[in-house]
XYZ file of C-alpha atoms in Angstrom:
170
model
C -8.257 18.325 -38.123
C -5.856 20.210 -40.195
C -5.284 22.929 -37.645
C -4.485 19.893 -34.644
C -2.269 18.562 -36.977
C -0.592 22.053 -38.223
C 0.043 22.843 -34.597
C 1.423 19.152 -33.747
C 3.709 20.038 -36.686
C 4.667 23.562 -34.271
C 5.178 22.069 -31.552
C 8.355 22.570 -29.448
C 10.217 19.665 -29.317
C 9.697 18.414 -32.820
C 12.897 18.003 -34.236
C 11.266 16.218 -37.271
C 8.193 18.016 -37.617
C 4.749 16.497 -36.161
C 4.169 13.434 -34.643
C 1.523 10.345 -35.804
C -0.934 9.955 -33.022
C -0.925 6.368 -33.362
C -3.782 6.130 -31.267
C -5.941 8.461 -33.613
C -3.882 7.309 -36.395
C -4.924 3.346 -36.352
C -7.994 3.495 -33.904
C -9.044 0.066 -34.654
C -5.681 -1.024 -33.166
C -5.958 1.246 -30.425
C -9.539 -0.111 -29.181
C -8.188 -3.524 -29.132
C -5.518 -2.094 -26.554
C -7.945 -0.518 -24.752
C -9.711 -3.708 -24.594
C -7.160 -5.655 -23.627
C -6.224 -3.066 -20.466
C -9.487 -3.578 -19.823
C -9.212 -7.248 -19.638
C -5.662 -7.210 -17.886
C -7.568 -4.855 -15.368
C -10.158 -7.364 -14.647
C -7.261 -9.930 -14.360
C -5.915 -7.891 -11.740
C -8.681 -7.442 -10.042
C -9.720 -11.158 -10.335
C -6.443 -12.138 -8.732
C -6.796 -9.799 -5.268
C -4.204 -6.856 -6.799
C -6.271 -3.772 -5.502
C -6.605 -0.682 -7.741
C -3.679 1.121 -5.924
C -1.333 -1.658 -6.394
C -2.014 -1.443 -9.854
C -1.375 1.905 -10.243
C 1.787 1.616 -8.635
C 3.070 -0.737 -10.791
C 1.722 1.394 -13.974
C 3.267 5.013 -12.140
C 6.739 3.002 -11.811
C 6.785 1.554 -15.120
C 5.867 4.495 -16.757
C 8.734 6.644 -14.508
C 11.136 3.692 -15.956
C 10.416 4.375 -19.541
C 10.222 8.364 -19.086
C 6.446 8.340 -20.155
C 5.657 11.984 -19.269
C 1.545 10.967 -20.347
C 1.207 8.038 -18.556
C 3.007 9.885 -15.295
C 0.632 12.518 -15.208
C -2.313 10.095 -15.928
C -1.728 7.443 -13.581
C -0.086 9.283 -10.755
C -3.553 11.207 -10.694
C -5.439 8.141 -10.649
C -3.192 6.232 -8.156
C -4.194 9.290 -6.042
C -7.672 8.363 -6.525
C -7.290 5.054 -5.382
C -6.215 6.234 -2.268
C -2.076 6.115 -2.710
C -0.383 8.393 -0.760
C 1.633 11.859 -2.202
C 4.755 10.610 0.077
C 4.646 6.650 -1.283
C 4.245 8.037 -4.708
C 7.302 10.711 -4.169
C 9.784 8.074 -3.227
C 8.504 5.407 -5.995
C 12.070 5.879 -7.811
C 13.718 4.745 -4.558
C 10.986 1.946 -3.212
C 13.990 -0.382 -2.261
C 15.197 2.594 -0.038
C 12.187 3.342 1.836
C 10.291 0.801 4.726
C 7.363 2.071 3.119
C 6.263 -0.676 0.974
C 4.754 -3.890 2.210
C 6.730 -7.036 1.252
C 3.570 -7.571 -1.318
C 4.204 -4.342 -3.470
C 7.924 -4.321 -3.339
C 7.798 -8.095 -5.368
C 5.083 -6.958 -7.608
C 7.132 -3.656 -8.525
C 10.517 -5.603 -8.762
C 8.896 -7.877 -11.001
C 7.245 -5.252 -13.039
C 10.758 -3.517 -13.109
C 11.910 -6.925 -14.515
C 9.277 -7.262 -16.995
C 10.073 -3.697 -17.925
C 13.415 -4.378 -18.639
C 13.558 -8.146 -19.310
C 17.413 -7.731 -20.750
C 18.686 -7.864 -17.121
C 18.336 -11.746 -16.411
C 19.553 -11.932 -13.127
C 17.373 -9.467 -12.133
C 14.541 -11.022 -13.296
C 15.205 -13.961 -11.457
C 15.799 -12.393 -8.266
C 12.537 -10.507 -9.007
C 10.646 -13.806 -9.480
C 12.050 -15.532 -6.735
C 10.842 -12.860 -4.529
C 7.579 -12.852 -6.013
C 7.021 -16.531 -5.975
C 7.756 -16.235 -1.600
C 5.293 -12.940 -1.425
C 2.698 -13.695 -4.214
C 0.233 -16.204 -6.090
C 0.834 -17.578 -9.502
C -2.663 -15.454 -10.178
C -0.746 -12.299 -9.039
C 2.496 -13.455 -10.623
C 0.673 -13.305 -13.858
C -1.599 -10.670 -13.340
C 1.562 -8.558 -12.253
C 3.390 -9.211 -15.234
C -0.340 -8.263 -17.302
C 0.167 -4.818 -15.847
C 3.598 -4.184 -16.965
C 3.094 -5.573 -19.776
C -0.214 -3.557 -20.963
C 1.469 0.046 -19.203
C 4.545 -0.733 -20.982
C 2.576 -1.114 -24.801
C 0.267 2.077 -23.506
C 3.726 3.946 -22.647
C 5.167 3.240 -26.120
C 2.354 4.660 -27.586
C 2.181 7.827 -25.785
C 6.198 8.373 -26.050
C 6.077 8.073 -29.976
C 3.047 9.587 -30.426
C 4.165 12.991 -27.907
C 1.284 12.652 -26.126
C 1.419 16.105 -24.719
C 0.824 16.461 -21.049
C -1.431 19.513 -20.098
C -1.664 21.477 -16.483
C -4.220 20.129 -14.492
C -5.629 21.571 -10.835
C -4.122 25.030 -9.631
C -0.899 24.784 -11.186
C -2.177 26.197 -14.536
């Protein structure tokens, strides 16, 4: 344990020294978050959101927040769920493509509005579009998915969770 902490102290990009891995330092709080995320996953499935859409939301919110760890994790999960590399590649510009269905577009806009609630105009627009394309259960589930990934993004960003190479590009 002391060796791992020393490695973090010496890790590049840590201007003020080591970061506290808040998930490891406060395991009961983190476990409560994990249980909440499991409840959100169940809520999403019960509302009819497929795993691919949930992972699109997770990736998009993680892009907006700049969370490298969650981007790595959820990009792999999206691919496992059947998402295509092309759609993942253009996800930052989803509004400029015809690759996403009206339902997916509504969910992505609502997730973005949940991530940055300060833009009330965008929030109202996203909500109006969501009302036309999603059921109330789906709207609720999308918002919960976005809230959950936003929370995990903050845990990983503030802890500076490392992203390690996977697969053939090591």
